[in-house]
Amino acid sequence: MRMLRKNKPEEMTHADKRAQLEQVMRHENSSILELDGKEVSVFTPSKPREKWLRKRTHVKLRNVTANHRINDAIANEDGPQTLTGRFMYGPLDMVTLTGEKVDIHIMTQPPSGVWIYFDTEISNSSGRISYVIPENKRLGIGVYPVKMVVRGDHTYADSYITVLPKGTEFVVFSIDGSFAASVSIMGSDPKVRAGAVDVVRHWQDLGYLIIYVTGRPDMQKQRVVAWLAQHNFPHGIVSFCDGLVHDPLRHKANFLKTLITDLHMRIHAAYGSTKDISVYSSISLPPTHIYIVGRPTKKLQHQCQFITEGYAAHLAQLEYNHRSRPAKNTTRMALRKGSFGLPSQPDFLRKRNHLLRTISSQPTGASGNASHRPERTQSQSESDRERERERSQRSMSIATGCWGRSAASKLESGTLGQK
């Protein structure tokens, strides 16, 4: 009895946190209808679940977690508007979704929350789909949430398509080179360089489109975007490599060249490490507009501007010396001013994320041993998956603010708690 009494307060504390979480989740769901003063509908798949087209698919997907992702798309109003996604399962993309239906939805009038079904595509042998928006359905200038749903199990991926006029100016940030103070963004709690978020927000406030580039494979999109969201980085386009590549710097350069030559965009400034200097120089960006974090060297001192005293001092110089001017394009009203996550990050969402991280670190008694296994290897019952999926879709329906959360199918402590 003494042992029971001794353990009781700990158990009640854990239960209280669960109850708090449920209350926060109810608060979140009720707040969906009040986003930006307009009604936002909960996303509901337009097509019911169907049997897999291939019999092997059911066996292949047993006890694996979805890791779907959609590339952030950029297009001109009068040019082709293409969406590309890849649908994979398991750690390190062990299982490919081959020959199955994927339904494409776009919120054409954000923030109304009305999702429009556009079409259904069949994934190819590498799990990819590519969809060109028909000419009669082309989107005007703006930022539009995209959701692709796998017909067979209703797992999904989220992203955005940004439609811009020619001449749009942008500022580039290399994620690892500019922001991460630790060696790897995938560490337990990778630190952000002090003042980095303020510098990005400074350029966003001036009307520039923010472009984030990384040499990391797209299979890491969920974690990297979650890391950006955790630290409230401003909204922007994130470019990943298409899988593991031998020359990530070339990928960065080719991506930026595409923006400049094919979409007629204009780069104004770029941030990164010394490795990125060659990338930015290859697109004819002058040294005065290349900002590099690190110690200056004689060899490179004429090829860039070194940020030696931190981002706070750099931001002060930008403002004092008038080295940053407002963007010359007319897209400032169309571009999002929020951060990753909700535009204003309400208290209830921050509290929910904190609770989820706290609960995920709590012991679970008899089932504690199972909780230490990798989440992706644990099986779930269909009813549990369905409940989590519905809860996740309610959260993701705040899509006008849930920027780029290329989540799979579930809202779970393991996902939101990743660092």
Tab-separated table of C-alpha atoms in Angstrom:
chain	number	residue	atom	x	y	z
A	1	MET	CA	0.000	0.000	0.000
A	2	ARG	CA	2.821	2.355	0.811
A	3	MET	CA	4.332	1.721	-2.589
A	4	LEU	CA	1.008	2.435	-4.251
A	5	ARG	CA	0.609	5.665	-2.348
A	6	LYS	CA	4.137	6.612	-3.170
A	7	ASN	CA	3.593	6.123	-6.872
A	8	LYS	CA	0.127	7.647	-6.966
A	9	PRO	CA	1.140	11.325	-7.132
A	10	GLU	CA	3.404	10.609	-10.122
A	11	GLU	CA	0.628	8.739	-11.913
A	12	MET	CA	-1.860	11.506	-11.248
A	13	THR	CA	0.573	14.083	-12.506
A	14	HIS	CA	0.927	12.182	-15.761
A	15	ALA	CA	-2.855	11.799	-16.010
A	16	ASP	CA	-3.339	15.481	-15.310
A	17	LYS	CA	-1.016	16.321	-18.169
A	18	ARG	CA	-2.979	14.033	-20.455
A	19	ALA	CA	-6.186	15.776	-19.410
A	20	GLN	CA	-4.579	19.157	-20.010
A	21	LEU	CA	-3.506	18.023	-23.446
A	22	GLU	CA	-7.029	16.903	-24.329
A	23	GLN	CA	-8.370	20.257	-23.168
A	24	VAL	CA	-5.823	22.104	-25.287
A	25	MET	CA	-6.689	19.958	-28.294
A	26	ARG	CA	-10.382	20.805	-27.841
A	27	HIS	CA	-9.446	24.475	-27.612
A	28	GLU	CA	-7.435	24.149	-30.808
A	29	ASN	CA	-10.270	22.540	-32.718
A	30	SER	CA	-12.740	25.198	-31.616
A	31	SER	CA	-10.308	27.941	-32.616
A	32	ILE	CA	-10.011	26.698	-36.163
A	33	LEU	CA	-13.257	28.437	-37.044
A	34	GLU	CA	-11.930	31.820	-35.931
A	35	LEU	CA	-8.632	32.026	-37.808
A	36	ASP	CA	-8.133	35.524	-39.248
A	37	GLY	CA	-11.810	36.195	-38.523
A	38	LYS	CA	-12.922	33.770	-41.234
A	39	GLU	CA	-14.315	30.287	-41.033
A	40	VAL	CA	-11.776	27.575	-41.747
A	41	SER	CA	-13.199	24.150	-42.456
A	42	VAL	CA	-11.636	20.950	-41.205
A	43	PHE	CA	-10.026	19.022	-44.042
A	44	THR	CA	-11.931	15.928	-45.064
A	45	PRO	CA	-10.574	13.665	-47.816
A	46	SER	CA	-12.676	14.103	-50.949
A	47	LYS	CA	-12.458	10.415	-51.798
A	48	PRO	CA	-13.175	7.508	-49.415
A	49	ARG	CA	-10.508	4.943	-48.691
A	50	GLU	CA	-10.294	2.201	-51.277
A	51	LYS	CA	-8.514	-1.102	-51.626
A	52	TRP	CA	-4.961	-0.844	-52.868
A	53	LEU	CA	-4.569	-1.190	-56.615
A	54	ARG	CA	-1.733	-3.641	-56.019
A	55	LYS	CA	-2.118	-6.604	-53.677
A	56	ARG	CA	1.496	-6.367	-52.517
A	57	THR	CA	1.018	-2.830	-51.197
A	58	HIS	CA	-0.911	-3.982	-48.126
A	59	VAL	CA	1.917	-6.317	-47.139
A	60	LYS	CA	4.679	-3.801	-47.871
A	61	LEU	CA	3.126	-1.089	-45.705
A	62	ARG	CA	2.562	-3.222	-42.624
A	63	ASN	CA	4.027	-1.608	-39.466
A	64	VAL	CA	5.731	1.294	-41.227
A	65	THR	CA	5.164	5.027	-40.876
A	66	ALA	CA	4.567	7.359	-43.801
A	67	ASN	CA	7.287	9.832	-44.743
A	68	HIS	CA	5.581	11.582	-47.656
A	69	ARG	CA	6.691	15.004	-48.864
A	70	ILE	CA	5.788	17.545	-51.509
A	71	ASN	CA	8.337	19.925	-52.963
A	72	ASP	CA	7.637	23.586	-52.297
A	73	ALA	CA	6.584	24.878	-55.697
A	74	ILE	CA	7.238	28.287	-57.260
A	75	ALA	CA	5.582	29.389	-60.480
A	76	ASN	CA	4.631	32.412	-62.555
A	77	GLU	CA	1.015	33.393	-63.028
A	78	ASP	CA	1.171	32.891	-66.790
A	79	GLY	CA	3.524	29.900	-66.796
A	80	PRO	CA	3.261	26.187	-65.990
A	81	GLN	CA	2.355	25.456	-62.378
A	82	THR	CA	3.708	22.045	-61.431
A	83	LEU	CA	3.400	20.085	-58.194
A	84	THR	CA	5.742	17.192	-57.415
A	85	GLY	CA	5.640	14.819	-54.481
A	86	ARG	CA	7.136	11.569	-53.294
A	87	PHE	CA	5.342	8.944	-51.227
A	88	MET	CA	7.524	6.728	-49.078
A	89	TYR	CA	7.235	4.694	-45.892
A	90	GLY	CA	9.593	3.544	-43.172
A	91	PRO	CA	12.927	4.866	-41.914
A	92	LEU	CA	15.300	5.944	-44.674
A	93	ASP	CA	12.557	5.473	-47.278
A	94	MET	CA	12.640	1.694	-47.044
A	95	VAL	CA	9.244	1.214	-48.724
A	96	THR	CA	8.055	2.929	-51.910
A	97	LEU	CA	4.397	3.547	-52.730
A	98	THR	CA	4.237	2.209	-56.277
A	99	GLY	CA	1.262	2.307	-58.634
A	100	GLU	CA	-1.273	3.731	-56.180
A	101	LYS	CA	-3.744	6.620	-56.292
A	102	VAL	CA	-2.874	10.011	-54.798
A	103	ASP	CA	-5.558	12.718	-54.602
A	104	ILE	CA	-4.465	16.339	-55.049
A	105	HIS	CA	-6.160	19.178	-53.139
A	106	ILE	CA	-5.420	22.908	-53.140
A	107	MET	CA	-6.878	25.641	-50.948
A	108	THR	CA	-7.551	28.108	-53.746
A	109	GLN	CA	-8.882	30.931	-51.566
A	110	PRO	CA	-6.922	31.003	-48.310
A	111	PRO	CA	-7.715	31.599	-45.524
A	112	SER	CA	-11.283	30.458	-46.202
A	113	GLY	CA	-10.192	26.897	-45.596
A	114	VAL	CA	-12.102	25.469	-48.561
A	115	TRP	CA	-10.073	22.635	-50.071
A	116	ILE	CA	-10.659	22.012	-53.759
A	117	TYR	CA	-10.075	18.568	-55.241
A	118	PHE	CA	-8.078	18.925	-58.450
A	119	ASP	CA	-7.190	15.466	-59.711
A	120	THR	CA	-5.849	11.992	-58.952
A	121	GLU	CA	-2.435	10.759	-60.042
A	122	ILE	CA	-0.814	7.314	-59.888
A	123	SER	CA	2.577	7.086	-58.171
A	124	ASN	CA	5.400	5.722	-60.316
A	125	SER	CA	7.971	3.062	-59.470
A	126	SER	CA	9.960	5.512	-57.327
A	127	GLY	CA	6.900	6.747	-55.425
A	128	ARG	CA	6.794	10.068	-57.261
A	129	ILE	CA	3.961	11.975	-58.849
A	130	SER	CA	4.063	15.113	-60.981
A	131	TYR	CA	0.958	17.168	-61.633
A	132	VAL	CA	0.617	20.204	-63.880
A	133	ILE	CA	-2.327	22.423	-62.958
A	134	PRO	CA	-4.579	22.747	-66.037
A	135	GLU	CA	-4.465	26.089	-67.805
A	136	ASN	CA	-8.118	26.815	-67.014
A	137	LYS	CA	-7.427	26.256	-63.298
A	138	ARG	CA	-4.173	28.185	-62.993
A	139	LEU	CA	-3.718	30.074	-59.749
A	140	GLY	CA	-3.242	33.816	-59.474
A	141	ILE	CA	-0.512	35.565	-57.510
A	142	GLY	CA	-0.448	34.290	-53.952
A	143	VAL	CA	0.536	31.446	-51.626
A	144	TYR	CA	-1.677	28.348	-51.677
A	145	PRO	CA	-1.669	25.320	-49.346
A	146	VAL	CA	-1.401	21.955	-51.099
A	147	LYS	CA	-2.395	18.585	-49.696
A	148	MET	CA	-1.857	15.224	-51.384
A	149	VAL	CA	-3.708	12.250	-49.907
A	150	VAL	CA	-2.954	8.580	-50.533
A	151	ARG	CA	-6.281	6.982	-51.438
A	152	GLY	CA	-5.485	3.603	-49.901
A	153	ASP	CA	-4.776	4.690	-46.314
A	154	HIS	CA	-5.454	8.458	-46.235
A	155	THR	CA	-1.893	9.300	-45.210
A	156	TYR	CA	-0.885	12.623	-46.704
A	157	ALA	CA	1.694	15.337	-47.220
A	158	ASP	CA	1.359	19.127	-47.075
A	159	SER	CA	3.180	21.918	-48.827
A	160	TYR	CA	2.638	25.225	-50.632
A	161	ILE	CA	2.705	26.554	-54.147
A	162	THR	CA	3.773	30.185	-54.445
A	163	VAL	CA	2.709	32.050	-57.587
A	164	LEU	CA	4.729	35.179	-58.291
A	165	PRO	CA	5.032	37.863	-60.965
A	166	LYS	CA	8.222	38.173	-62.969
A	167	GLY	CA	10.837	40.346	-61.333
A	168	THR	CA	10.138	39.168	-57.778
A	169	GLU	CA	13.146	39.781	-55.536
A	170	PHE	CA	14.318	37.230	-52.996
A	171	VAL	CA	16.946	36.654	-50.311
A	172	VAL	CA	18.599	33.250	-49.852
A	173	PHE	CA	19.660	31.547	-46.633
A	174	SER	CA	21.619	28.303	-46.460
A	175	ILE	CA	20.041	26.502	-43.495
A	176	ASP	CA	23.124	24.733	-42.168
A	177	GLY	CA	25.579	27.441	-43.142
A	178	SER	CA	23.559	30.399	-41.855
A	179	PHE	CA	21.556	29.217	-38.862
A	180	ALA	CA	22.848	26.083	-37.159
A	181	ALA	CA	25.349	26.836	-34.418
A	182	SER	CA	25.944	23.122	-33.847
A	183	VAL	CA	27.487	20.674	-36.276
A	184	SER	CA	24.234	19.033	-37.330
A	185	ILE	CA	20.660	20.230	-37.472
A	186	MET	CA	19.612	16.689	-36.554
A	187	GLY	CA	21.142	16.790	-33.056
A	188	SER	CA	19.196	16.439	-29.836
A	189	ASP	CA	18.700	20.198	-29.502
A	190	PRO	CA	20.604	22.024	-32.255
A	191	LYS	CA	21.169	25.626	-31.359
A	192	VAL	CA	20.363	28.578	-33.580
A	193	ARG	CA	22.853	31.372	-34.039
A	194	ALA	CA	21.766	34.329	-31.951
A	195	GLY	CA	19.895	36.941	-33.967
A	196	ALA	CA	19.512	34.762	-37.063
A	197	VAL	CA	15.707	34.814	-36.953
A	198	ASP	CA	15.694	38.607	-36.617
A	199	VAL	CA	17.820	39.016	-39.739
A	200	VAL	CA	15.510	36.787	-41.787
A	201	ARG	CA	12.473	38.661	-40.506
A	202	HIS	CA	14.148	41.965	-41.389
A	203	TRP	CA	14.334	40.961	-45.051
A	204	GLN	CA	10.822	39.545	-44.970
A	205	ASP	CA	9.468	42.821	-43.586
A	206	LEU	CA	11.105	44.643	-46.491
A	207	GLY	CA	9.010	42.597	-48.904
A	208	TYR	CA	11.502	39.989	-50.099
A	209	LEU	CA	10.580	36.383	-50.708
A	210	ILE	CA	12.612	34.193	-48.363
A	211	ILE	CA	14.315	31.162	-49.898
A	212	TYR	CA	15.898	28.494	-47.690
A	213	VAL	CA	18.325	26.088	-49.376
A	214	THR	CA	19.981	22.973	-48.032
A	215	GLY	CA	22.041	20.125	-49.390
A	216	ARG	CA	20.094	17.658	-47.270
A	217	PRO	CA	17.942	14.972	-48.916
A	218	ASP	CA	14.203	15.561	-49.073
A	219	MET	CA	13.593	12.565	-46.781
A	220	GLN	CA	14.601	14.918	-43.939
A	221	LYS	CA	12.043	17.575	-44.845
A	222	GLN	CA	9.724	16.888	-41.918
A	223	ARG	CA	12.477	17.220	-39.330
A	224	VAL	CA	14.145	20.244	-40.881
A	225	VAL	CA	10.890	22.169	-41.330
A	226	ALA	CA	9.873	21.237	-37.776
A	227	TRP	CA	13.205	22.652	-36.595
A	228	LEU	CA	12.570	25.897	-38.458
A	229	ALA	CA	9.073	26.038	-36.987
A	230	GLN	CA	10.345	25.405	-33.476
A	231	HIS	CA	12.525	28.500	-33.713
A	232	ASN	CA	9.887	30.693	-35.409
A	233	PHE	CA	11.734	31.292	-38.658
A	234	PRO	CA	9.742	33.410	-41.134
A	235	HIS	CA	7.720	31.797	-43.882
A	236	GLY	CA	9.635	30.881	-47.011
A	237	ILE	CA	10.376	28.338	-49.701
A	238	VAL	CA	12.585	25.413	-48.650
A	239	SER	CA	14.647	23.597	-51.277
A	240	PHE	CA	16.003	20.103	-50.595
A	241	CYS	CA	18.074	17.766	-52.729
A	242	ASP	CA	16.209	15.015	-54.533
A	243	GLY	CA	17.572	12.186	-52.412
A	244	LEU	CA	21.258	11.687	-51.682
A	245	VAL	CA	23.429	13.554	-54.184
A	246	HIS	CA	27.190	13.636	-54.660
A	247	ASP	CA	27.381	17.403	-55.190
A	248	PRO	CA	24.837	19.304	-53.049
A	249	LEU	CA	26.459	22.641	-53.895
A	250	ARG	CA	25.714	22.085	-57.567
A	251	HIS	CA	22.101	21.351	-56.654
A	252	LYS	CA	21.854	24.666	-54.798
A	253	ALA	CA	23.348	26.538	-57.741
A	254	ASN	CA	21.059	24.874	-60.284
A	255	PHE	CA	17.996	25.596	-58.156
A	256	LEU	CA	18.857	29.291	-57.886
A	257	LYS	CA	19.670	29.499	-61.598
A	258	THR	CA	16.226	28.073	-62.363
A	259	LEU	CA	14.573	30.793	-60.287
A	260	ILE	CA	16.527	33.485	-62.114
A	261	THR	CA	16.414	32.204	-65.698
A	262	ASP	CA	13.116	30.316	-65.902
A	263	LEU	CA	10.975	32.291	-63.435
A	264	HIS	CA	12.683	35.658	-64.036
A	265	MET	CA	13.247	36.302	-60.329
A	266	ARG	CA	15.982	38.550	-58.939
A	267	ILE	CA	18.295	37.618	-56.102
A	268	HIS	CA	19.176	40.507	-53.801
A	269	ALA	CA	21.303	38.964	-51.037
A	270	ALA	CA	22.493	35.569	-49.832
A	271	TYR	CA	23.714	34.081	-46.550
A	272	GLY	CA	25.705	30.950	-45.838
A	273	SER	CA	29.101	29.499	-44.976
A	274	THR	CA	32.353	29.701	-46.908
A	275	LYS	CA	31.268	26.624	-48.886
A	276	ASP	CA	28.361	28.613	-50.323
A	277	ILE	CA	30.473	31.414	-51.792
A	278	SER	CA	31.035	29.521	-55.039
A	279	VAL	CA	27.285	28.866	-55.305
A	280	TYR	CA	26.371	32.524	-54.980
A	281	SER	CA	29.207	33.690	-57.220
A	282	SER	CA	28.055	31.306	-59.960
A	283	ILE	CA	24.779	33.225	-60.259
A	284	SER	CA	26.618	36.558	-60.579
A	285	LEU	CA	25.723	37.873	-57.134
A	286	PRO	CA	28.209	40.662	-56.250
A	287	PRO	CA	30.484	40.111	-53.214
A	288	THR	CA	28.866	43.050	-51.421
A	289	HIS	CA	25.620	41.066	-51.258
A	290	ILE	CA	27.092	37.747	-50.111
A	291	TYR	CA	27.107	37.456	-46.311
A	292	ILE	CA	29.159	34.653	-44.802
A	293	VAL	CA	29.162	33.449	-41.205
A	294	GLY	CA	32.651	32.601	-39.973
A	295	ARG	CA	36.179	33.822	-39.593
A	296	PRO	CA	37.464	35.952	-42.458
A	297	THR	CA	40.343	34.670	-44.551
A	298	LYS	CA	42.649	36.565	-46.882
A	299	LYS	CA	41.780	34.229	-49.724
A	300	LEU	CA	38.051	34.966	-49.513
A	301	GLN	CA	37.916	38.487	-48.090
A	302	HIS	CA	37.251	40.045	-51.504
A	303	GLN	CA	34.612	37.497	-52.486
A	304	CYS	CA	32.063	38.211	-49.737
A	305	GLN	CA	31.155	40.139	-46.606
A	306	PHE	CA	32.056	38.245	-43.430
A	307	ILE	CA	29.726	38.408	-40.431
A	308	THR	CA	32.287	38.353	-37.632
A	309	GLU	CA	30.458	39.953	-34.703
A	310	GLY	CA	27.191	38.046	-34.874
A	311	TYR	CA	23.809	38.637	-36.445
A	312	ALA	CA	22.758	41.351	-33.995
A	313	ALA	CA	25.662	43.567	-35.053
A	314	HIS	CA	25.050	42.686	-38.700
A	315	LEU	CA	21.390	43.690	-38.423
A	316	ALA	CA	22.365	46.979	-36.813
A	317	GLN	CA	24.737	47.667	-39.713
A	318	LEU	CA	22.039	46.879	-42.259
A	319	GLU	CA	19.674	49.338	-40.613
A	320	TYR	CA	22.201	52.051	-39.789
A	321	ASN	CA	24.067	52.082	-43.102
A	322	HIS	CA	20.866	51.652	-45.127
A	323	ARG	CA	22.427	48.631	-46.832
A	324	SER	CA	19.030	46.973	-47.105
A	325	ARG	CA	16.294	48.588	-49.178
A	326	PRO	CA	12.644	47.574	-49.606
A	327	ALA	CA	11.934	45.100	-52.367
A	328	LYS	CA	10.984	46.700	-55.684
A	329	ASN	CA	8.325	44.161	-56.627
A	330	THR	CA	4.613	44.484	-55.924
A	331	THR	CA	4.108	41.134	-54.209
A	332	ARG	CA	4.317	42.309	-50.610
A	333	MET	CA	0.589	41.872	-50.086
A	334	ALA	CA	0.640	38.397	-51.625
A	335	LEU	CA	3.591	37.021	-49.663
A	336	ARG	CA	2.972	35.522	-46.248
A	337	LYS	CA	4.285	37.490	-43.283
A	338	GLY	CA	3.968	34.691	-40.725
A	339	SER	CA	6.458	32.143	-39.480
A	340	PHE	CA	6.579	28.374	-39.818
A	341	GLY	CA	3.525	27.199	-37.880
A	342	LEU	CA	0.641	29.576	-37.201
A	343	PRO	CA	1.139	33.215	-38.265
A	344	SER	CA	0.912	34.491	-34.700
A	345	GLN	CA	1.713	31.249	-32.813
A	346	PRO	CA	-1.198	31.437	-30.330
A	347	ASP	CA	-0.564	30.495	-26.716
A	348	PHE	CA	-2.709	27.391	-26.937
A	349	LEU	CA	-0.561	25.957	-29.742
A	350	ARG	CA	2.682	26.665	-27.917
A	351	LYS	CA	1.207	25.112	-24.783
A	352	ARG	CA	0.079	22.038	-26.713
A	353	ASN	CA	3.526	21.495	-28.216
A	354	HIS	CA	5.129	21.886	-24.804
A	355	LEU	CA	2.736	19.365	-23.295
A	356	LEU	CA	3.365	16.893	-26.081
A	357	ARG	CA	7.116	17.146	-25.583
A	358	THR	CA	6.693	16.793	-21.812
A	359	ILE	CA	4.406	13.788	-22.079
A	360	SER	CA	6.642	12.060	-24.606
A	361	SER	CA	9.467	12.142	-22.058
A	362	GLN	CA	7.355	10.712	-19.212
A	363	PRO	CA	7.582	7.004	-18.220
A	364	THR	CA	4.617	4.884	-19.209
A	365	GLY	CA	4.782	2.178	-16.580
A	366	ALA	CA	4.423	-1.353	-17.860
A	367	SER	CA	4.581	-0.262	-21.468
A	368	GLY	CA	7.753	1.703	-20.903
A	369	ASN	CA	9.937	-0.874	-22.610
A	370	ALA	CA	7.948	-0.639	-25.807
A	371	SER	CA	8.150	3.128	-25.809
A	372	HIS	CA	11.921	2.983	-26.078
A	373	ARG	CA	11.774	1.248	-29.415
A	374	PRO	CA	11.902	3.425	-32.533
A	375	GLU	CA	8.423	4.808	-33.232
A	376	ARG	CA	8.496	3.725	-36.849
A	377	THR	CA	8.767	0.019	-35.911
A	378	GLN	CA	5.725	-0.039	-33.637
A	379	SER	CA	2.446	-1.288	-35.029
A	380	GLN	CA	-0.871	0.411	-34.352
A	381	SER	CA	-4.428	-0.762	-34.513
A	382	GLU	CA	-6.624	0.606	-37.277
A	383	SER	CA	-8.877	2.383	-34.778
A	384	ASP	CA	-5.933	4.135	-33.125
A	385	ARG	CA	-4.587	5.204	-36.489
A	386	GLU	CA	-7.967	6.518	-37.534
A	387	ARG	CA	-8.373	8.587	-34.366
A	388	GLU	CA	-4.886	10.030	-34.679
A	389	ARG	CA	-5.445	10.740	-38.363
A	390	GLU	CA	-8.654	12.662	-37.673
A	391	ARG	CA	-6.952	14.638	-34.937
A	392	SER	CA	-4.024	15.394	-37.231
A	393	GLN	CA	-6.256	16.564	-40.053
A	394	ARG	CA	-7.994	18.976	-37.714
A	395	SER	CA	-4.634	20.429	-36.787
A	396	MET	CA	-3.459	20.600	-40.381
A	397	SER	CA	-6.655	22.323	-41.478
A	398	ILE	CA	-5.210	25.528	-40.063
A	399	ALA	CA	-3.321	25.289	-43.308
A	400	THR	CA	-3.117	28.990	-43.948
A	401	GLY	CA	-0.702	29.122	-41.054
A	402	CYS	CA	0.659	25.576	-40.752
A	403	TRP	CA	3.397	26.337	-43.203
A	404	GLY	CA	5.148	23.478	-44.866
A	405	ARG	CA	4.502	20.939	-42.140
A	406	SER	CA	5.087	18.095	-44.516
A	407	ALA	CA	3.650	15.723	-42.007
A	408	ALA	CA	2.751	12.162	-42.645
A	409	SER	CA	-0.531	10.918	-41.331
A	410	LYS	CA	-0.358	11.333	-37.594
A	411	LEU	CA	-0.187	14.037	-34.955
A	412	GLU	CA	1.896	12.389	-32.309
A	413	SER	CA	4.299	13.315	-29.591
A	414	GLY	CA	7.153	11.700	-31.459
A	415	THR	CA	6.655	14.027	-34.420
A	416	LEU	CA	6.024	17.308	-32.646
A	417	GLY	CA	8.643	16.510	-30.084
A	418	GLN	CA	11.418	15.861	-32.558
A	419	LYS	CA	14.406	18.100	-32.176
